[in-house]
Short mmCIF file of C-alpha atoms in Angstrom, two decimals:
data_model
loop_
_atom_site.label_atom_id
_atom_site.label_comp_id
_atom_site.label_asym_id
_atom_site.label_seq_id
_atom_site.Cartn_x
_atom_site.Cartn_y
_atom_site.Cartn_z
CA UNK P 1 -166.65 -8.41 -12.11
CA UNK P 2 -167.51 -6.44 -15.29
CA UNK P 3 -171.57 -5.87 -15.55
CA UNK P 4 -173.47 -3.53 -17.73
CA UNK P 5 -177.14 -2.80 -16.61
CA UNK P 6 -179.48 -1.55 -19.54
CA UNK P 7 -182.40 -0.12 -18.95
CA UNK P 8 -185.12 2.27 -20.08
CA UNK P 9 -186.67 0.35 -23.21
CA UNK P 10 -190.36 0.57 -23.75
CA UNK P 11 -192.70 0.22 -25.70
CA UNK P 12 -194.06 4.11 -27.83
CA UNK P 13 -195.90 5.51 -29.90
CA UNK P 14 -194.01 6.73 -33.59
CA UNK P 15 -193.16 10.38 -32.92
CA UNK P 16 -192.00 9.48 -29.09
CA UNK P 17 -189.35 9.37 -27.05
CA UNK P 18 -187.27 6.96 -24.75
CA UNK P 19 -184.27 7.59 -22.78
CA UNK P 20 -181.84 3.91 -22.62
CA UNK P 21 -179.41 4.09 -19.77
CA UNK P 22 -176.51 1.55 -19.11
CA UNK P 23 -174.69 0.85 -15.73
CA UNK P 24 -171.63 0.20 -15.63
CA UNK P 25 -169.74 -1.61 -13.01
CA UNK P 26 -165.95 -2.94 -12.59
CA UNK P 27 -164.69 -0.88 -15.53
CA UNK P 28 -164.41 2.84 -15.94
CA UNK P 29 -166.47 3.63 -19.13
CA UNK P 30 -164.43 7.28 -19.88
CA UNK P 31 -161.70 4.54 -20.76
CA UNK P 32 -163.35 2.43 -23.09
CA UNK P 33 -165.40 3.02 -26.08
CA UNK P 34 -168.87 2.42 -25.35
CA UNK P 35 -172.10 2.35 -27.44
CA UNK P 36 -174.96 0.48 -28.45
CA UNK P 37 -176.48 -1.86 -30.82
CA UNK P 38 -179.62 -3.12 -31.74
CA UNK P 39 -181.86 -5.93 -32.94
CA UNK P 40 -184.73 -6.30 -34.88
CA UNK P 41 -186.55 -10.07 -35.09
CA UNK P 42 -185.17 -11.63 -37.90
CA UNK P 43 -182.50 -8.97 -38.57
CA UNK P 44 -178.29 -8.67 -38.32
CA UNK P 45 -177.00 -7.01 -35.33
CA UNK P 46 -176.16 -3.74 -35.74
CA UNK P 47 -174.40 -0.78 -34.60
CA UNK P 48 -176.57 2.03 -33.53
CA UNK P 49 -173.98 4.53 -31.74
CA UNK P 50 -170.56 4.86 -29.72
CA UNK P 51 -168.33 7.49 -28.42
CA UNK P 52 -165.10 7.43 -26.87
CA UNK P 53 -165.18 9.92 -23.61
CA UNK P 54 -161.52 10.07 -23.34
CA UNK P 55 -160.67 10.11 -27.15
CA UNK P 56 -163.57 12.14 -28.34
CA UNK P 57 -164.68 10.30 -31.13
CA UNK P 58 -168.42 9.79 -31.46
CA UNK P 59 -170.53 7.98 -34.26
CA UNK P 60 -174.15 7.63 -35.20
CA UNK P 61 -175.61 5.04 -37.55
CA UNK P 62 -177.27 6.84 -40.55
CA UNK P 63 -180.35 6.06 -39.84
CA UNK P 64 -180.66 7.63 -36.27
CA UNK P 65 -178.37 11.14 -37.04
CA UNK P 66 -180.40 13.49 -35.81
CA UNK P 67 -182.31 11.82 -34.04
CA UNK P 68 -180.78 9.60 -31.26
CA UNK P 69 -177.99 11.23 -28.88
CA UNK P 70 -175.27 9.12 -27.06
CA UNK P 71 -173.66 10.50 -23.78
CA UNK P 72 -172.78 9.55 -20.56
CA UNK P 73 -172.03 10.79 -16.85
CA UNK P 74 -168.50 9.74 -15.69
CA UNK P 75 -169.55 10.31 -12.06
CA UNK P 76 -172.29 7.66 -12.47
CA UNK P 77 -169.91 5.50 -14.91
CA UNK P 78 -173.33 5.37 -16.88
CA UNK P 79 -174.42 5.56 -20.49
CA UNK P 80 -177.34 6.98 -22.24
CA UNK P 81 -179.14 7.17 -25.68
CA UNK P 82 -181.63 9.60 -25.80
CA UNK P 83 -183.79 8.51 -28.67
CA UNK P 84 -186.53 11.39 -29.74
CA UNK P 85 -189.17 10.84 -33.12
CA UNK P 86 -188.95 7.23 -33.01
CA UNK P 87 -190.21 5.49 -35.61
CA UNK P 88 -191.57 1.57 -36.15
CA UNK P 89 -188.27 0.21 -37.74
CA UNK P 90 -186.41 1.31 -34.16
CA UNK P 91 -188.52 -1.37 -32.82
CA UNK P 92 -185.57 -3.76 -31.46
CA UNK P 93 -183.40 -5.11 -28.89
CA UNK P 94 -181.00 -2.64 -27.79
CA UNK P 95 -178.15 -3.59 -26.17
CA UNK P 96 -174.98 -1.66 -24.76
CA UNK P 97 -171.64 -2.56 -25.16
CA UNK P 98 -167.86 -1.41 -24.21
CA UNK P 99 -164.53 -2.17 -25.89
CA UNK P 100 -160.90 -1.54 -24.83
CA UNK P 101 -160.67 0.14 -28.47
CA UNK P 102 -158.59 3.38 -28.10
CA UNK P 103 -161.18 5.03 -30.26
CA UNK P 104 -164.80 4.16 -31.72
CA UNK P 105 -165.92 4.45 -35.68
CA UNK P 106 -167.86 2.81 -37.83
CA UNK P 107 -165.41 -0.11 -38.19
CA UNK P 108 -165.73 -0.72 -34.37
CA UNK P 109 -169.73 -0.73 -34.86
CA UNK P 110 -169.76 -2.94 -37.77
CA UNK P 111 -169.12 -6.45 -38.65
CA UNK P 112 -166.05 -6.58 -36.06
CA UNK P 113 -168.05 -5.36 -33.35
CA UNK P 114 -171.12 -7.51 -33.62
CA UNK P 115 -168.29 -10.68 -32.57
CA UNK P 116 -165.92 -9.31 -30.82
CA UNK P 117 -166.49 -6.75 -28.07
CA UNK P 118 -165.60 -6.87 -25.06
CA UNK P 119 -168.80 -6.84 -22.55
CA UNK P 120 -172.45 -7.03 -23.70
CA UNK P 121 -175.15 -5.79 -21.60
CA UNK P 122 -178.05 -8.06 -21.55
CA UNK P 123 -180.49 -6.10 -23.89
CA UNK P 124 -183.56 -3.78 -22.99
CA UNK P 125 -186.49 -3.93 -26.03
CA UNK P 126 -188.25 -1.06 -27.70
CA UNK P 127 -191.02 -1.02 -29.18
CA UNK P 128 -191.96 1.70 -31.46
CA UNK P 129 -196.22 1.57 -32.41
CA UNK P 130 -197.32 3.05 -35.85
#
C-alpha cells in the first residue's frame, strides 16, 4: 500500500524556520518525482517544489527561491522542505506528493499536477505569525 506521512508543520513567527518531512512507504521515492504543494484558505492549490532524485531535475516556485530547499534521504525513502525566513503568505496547508513522471518542472507543479498526481499525502499546516 502506497502512504505518504507529512509532518513537521507548525505554527512561527515571520523570519522563522520549519523543517516538513514526508514518509514514504510502498514506493521508492528516488524513482518518482516528488514535491510539495500548498494551500492557503480560500486559495488554488499550488505547486511549491519538486525534484526528481534519479533524473536530477529540481524546481522551486518563485516565490520561495531562495528561501525553501527540497531534498530527501533515499535510505529513509523520505522527503524534506526546509523552509527558512518564512513569511505570513506561507501560512497554508502543505501537502507532499509523488508522480511516476520521468522528470519534474513547472508543468508537473501546475494546473496538471493539482488533478492528477499520483499519491497525496494528507497535509501538515503552517502557520506563519506577523
Amino acid at each position: 500500500e502506497v502512504q505518504l506521512q507529512a509532518s513537521g508543520g507548525g505554527l512561527v513567527q515571520a523570519g522563522g524556520s520549519l523543517r516538513l518531512s514526508c514518509a514514504a512507504s510502498g514506493f521508492t521515492i528516488d524513482d518518482f518525482a516528488i514535491g510539495w504543494f500548498r494551500q492557503a484558505p480560500g486559495k488554488e492549490r499550488e505547486g511549491v517544489s519538486c525534484m526528481h532524485k534519479n533524473d536530477g531535475s529540481i524546481y522551486y516556485v518563485d516565490s520561495v527561491k531562495g528561501r525553501f530547499t527540497i531534498s530527501s534521504d533515499s535510505a529513509k525513502n523520505t522527503m524534506y522542505l526546509q523552509m527558512n525566513s518564512l513569511k505570513p503568505m506561507d501560512t497554508a496547508v502543505y501537502y507532499c506528493v509523488a508522480d511516476a513522471s520521468a522528470m519534474c518542472d513547472k508543468e508537473l507543479m501546475g494546473a496538471w499536477g493539482r488533478q492528477a498526481m499520483d499519491y497525496w499525502g494528507q497535509g501538515t499546516q503552517v502557520t506563519v505569525s506577523s
